[in-house]
Amino acid sequence: MEPSALMRAQRPAGAAPCVAATAERLPFKDRSFDAAMAVSTVHHWRDPIAGLREMRRVARRVVVFTFDGDDPDWSQRFWLTRDYLPKVAAALTGWPPLDDLTGAIGARAEPVPIPWDCADGFFEAHWRRPEAYLDERVRRGVSVWAKVGAEVERRVVRDLRDDLDSGRWAERNRELLTLDAAELGLRLLVA
């Protein structure tokens, strides 16, 4: 399911069928699926609670990869948000608390530690490999950059490059270089 015509048009040839719809109004009968999954998308929904309830309505099992936005330390856990994109956290003001998200679908929330060599392209995936965020292809796979705009993106890339070249990034984040995984506030909701 994909509400964006642009995103649907970018799907590769041979990809699984895609329905034009929003999470809040899924065009499927009750219990149409064995499972429904949402990965790093709930923060884009107009009404996350309604979208989660719709997922629960159409599927016997629901799995959601999201973050704990009501954790007061969330924006400070990840150096990219803390040092370069502090307004990202401010943009999520009013986000439903994790208890409301889990309660909407009768889920449990499990922390998701991110391994240092995570191959996925979500926002926090390269937490121990900061040079990856200098790569245009990596940034194009992460919705945050579209949200903050080209000017902010250029500034972040410039500042991060400067900090990597000067050693400031390594100095500020020395403790990360010894970790095999990081707890960055990401959660798996399972119902």
XYZ file of C-alpha atoms in Angstrom:
191
model
C 0.000 0.000 0.000
C 1.407 3.403 -0.971
C -0.468 6.729 -0.878
C 2.146 8.638 -2.905
C 1.809 8.570 -6.706
C 5.495 9.556 -6.947
C 6.590 6.638 -4.775
C 4.356 4.223 -6.703
C 5.905 5.440 -9.979
C 9.423 4.779 -8.625
C 8.713 1.128 -7.858
C 10.942 -1.198 -9.886
C 9.519 -3.339 -12.671
C 8.357 -6.667 -11.303
C 7.753 -5.345 -7.769
C 4.813 -6.737 -5.812
C 1.445 -5.134 -6.614
C 0.807 -1.857 -4.817
C -2.553 -0.361 -3.822
C -3.080 3.407 -3.711
C -4.479 4.058 -0.223
C -3.695 5.602 3.144
C -3.124 3.698 6.377
C -6.116 5.366 7.996
C -8.541 3.945 5.390
C -7.340 0.573 4.163
C -9.493 -0.719 1.277
C -9.603 -4.309 2.537
C -12.132 -6.467 4.354
C -11.668 -7.379 8.014
C -9.022 -10.071 8.538
C -8.022 -10.103 4.863
C -4.386 -10.864 5.693
C -2.393 -13.096 7.978
C -0.044 -10.219 8.775
C 0.412 -6.496 8.191
C 3.735 -4.710 8.561
C 4.733 -1.053 8.652
C 8.409 -0.106 8.564
C 9.532 3.438 9.384
C 6.306 4.956 8.096
C 3.927 5.605 11.001
C 5.435 9.062 11.602
C 4.174 10.082 8.129
C 0.547 9.218 8.851
C -1.963 11.961 9.616
C -3.522 9.836 12.356
C -1.168 7.102 13.584
C -3.715 5.613 15.993
C -6.346 5.263 13.244
C -3.775 3.743 10.883
C -2.661 1.180 13.455
C -6.277 0.258 14.194
C -6.869 -0.233 10.469
C -3.854 -2.543 10.276
C -5.255 -4.545 13.179
C -8.672 -4.674 11.528
C -7.369 -6.143 8.260
C -4.718 -8.511 9.678
C -4.470 -11.203 12.322
C -0.919 -10.124 13.232
C 0.604 -6.662 13.122
C 4.285 -5.714 13.244
C 5.362 -2.068 13.251
C 8.925 -0.708 13.215
C 8.814 2.783 14.699
C 10.428 4.878 17.446
C 9.622 5.925 20.967
C 8.963 9.616 20.342
C 7.715 10.284 23.867
C 11.082 9.248 25.332
C 12.587 12.582 26.451
C 16.082 11.351 25.512
C 15.094 10.134 22.039
C 16.463 13.110 20.105
C 19.721 13.040 22.080
C 20.504 9.351 21.485
C 21.467 9.694 17.834
C 24.314 12.065 16.984
C 22.789 13.069 13.616
C 19.629 14.346 15.304
C 21.428 15.779 18.324
C 24.273 17.580 16.525
C 23.002 18.326 13.031
C 19.197 18.022 12.870
C 17.719 19.123 16.213
C 14.591 20.410 14.452
C 13.664 16.858 13.397
C 12.651 16.064 16.975
C 10.699 19.327 17.203
C 8.783 18.365 14.038
C 7.415 15.341 15.889
C 5.787 17.373 18.630
C 2.370 15.955 19.381
C 3.381 12.419 18.438
C 1.223 9.893 20.319
C 2.979 8.313 23.305
C 4.252 4.769 22.838
C 1.617 3.500 25.281
C -1.114 4.926 23.020
C 0.418 3.306 19.925
C 0.726 -0.103 21.570
C -2.696 0.202 23.223
C -4.380 0.950 19.895
C -3.554 -2.548 18.643
C -2.955 -4.506 21.850
C 0.760 -4.728 21.098
C 3.904 -5.152 23.089
C 6.865 -2.865 22.361
C 10.336 -4.330 22.070
C 13.542 -2.291 21.836
C 15.419 -2.741 18.564
C 19.179 -2.382 19.021
C 20.748 -1.429 15.694
C 23.917 -3.365 14.803
C 26.884 -1.255 13.739
C 26.895 -2.829 10.271
C 23.144 -2.593 9.648
C 22.553 -2.913 5.905
C 19.087 -1.337 5.862
C 18.757 2.267 4.775
C 16.557 3.750 7.503
C 17.564 7.009 9.183
C 19.599 5.581 12.077
C 21.110 2.599 10.195
C 24.557 4.164 9.725
C 25.001 5.394 13.292
C 28.613 4.110 13.464
C 29.435 4.879 9.818
C 28.845 8.643 9.564
C 30.490 8.931 6.147
C 27.477 7.071 4.717
C 25.350 10.189 5.292
C 27.575 12.049 2.831
C 26.407 9.675 0.081
C 23.518 11.107 -1.939
C 22.098 7.602 -2.580
C 21.901 6.913 1.163
C 20.169 10.221 1.826
C 17.632 9.693 -1.007
C 16.466 6.543 0.779
C 15.599 8.429 3.970
C 12.496 10.620 4.181
C 14.008 12.981 6.755
C 15.977 14.755 4.044
C 12.881 15.602 2.020
C 11.233 16.849 5.199
C 14.068 19.209 6.214
C 14.638 20.551 2.701
C 17.607 20.977 0.387
C 19.180 23.940 2.191
C 19.309 22.143 5.556
C 20.537 18.975 3.862
C 23.411 20.850 2.181
C 24.346 22.444 5.519
C 24.317 19.089 7.346
C 26.442 17.422 4.656
C 28.936 20.300 4.716
C 29.136 20.373 8.532
C 29.401 16.592 8.833
C 32.138 16.456 6.188
C 34.039 19.197 8.025
C 33.633 17.381 11.353
C 34.808 14.070 9.874
C 37.818 15.691 8.191
C 38.821 17.579 11.347
C 38.240 14.642 13.714
C 35.548 16.511 15.664
C 32.940 13.830 14.904
C 35.204 11.062 16.256
C 36.047 13.143 19.309
C 32.362 13.806 20.129
C 31.300 10.206 19.463
C 34.337 8.223 20.600
C 32.250 5.801 22.695
C 30.226 4.712 19.645
C 33.252 3.307 17.864
C 33.499 0.445 20.373
C 29.824 -0.586 20.291
C 28.500 -3.534 18.318
C 24.904 -2.248 18.559
C 23.190 0.957 19.667
C 19.858 1.552 21.412
C 18.520 4.608 19.597
C 14.894 4.557 20.738
C 13.613 2.339 17.914
C 10.810 -0.052 18.774
C 9.088 -3.052 17.267
C 5.377 -3.155 18.064
C 4.028 -6.697 17.841
C 0.329 -7.571 18.079
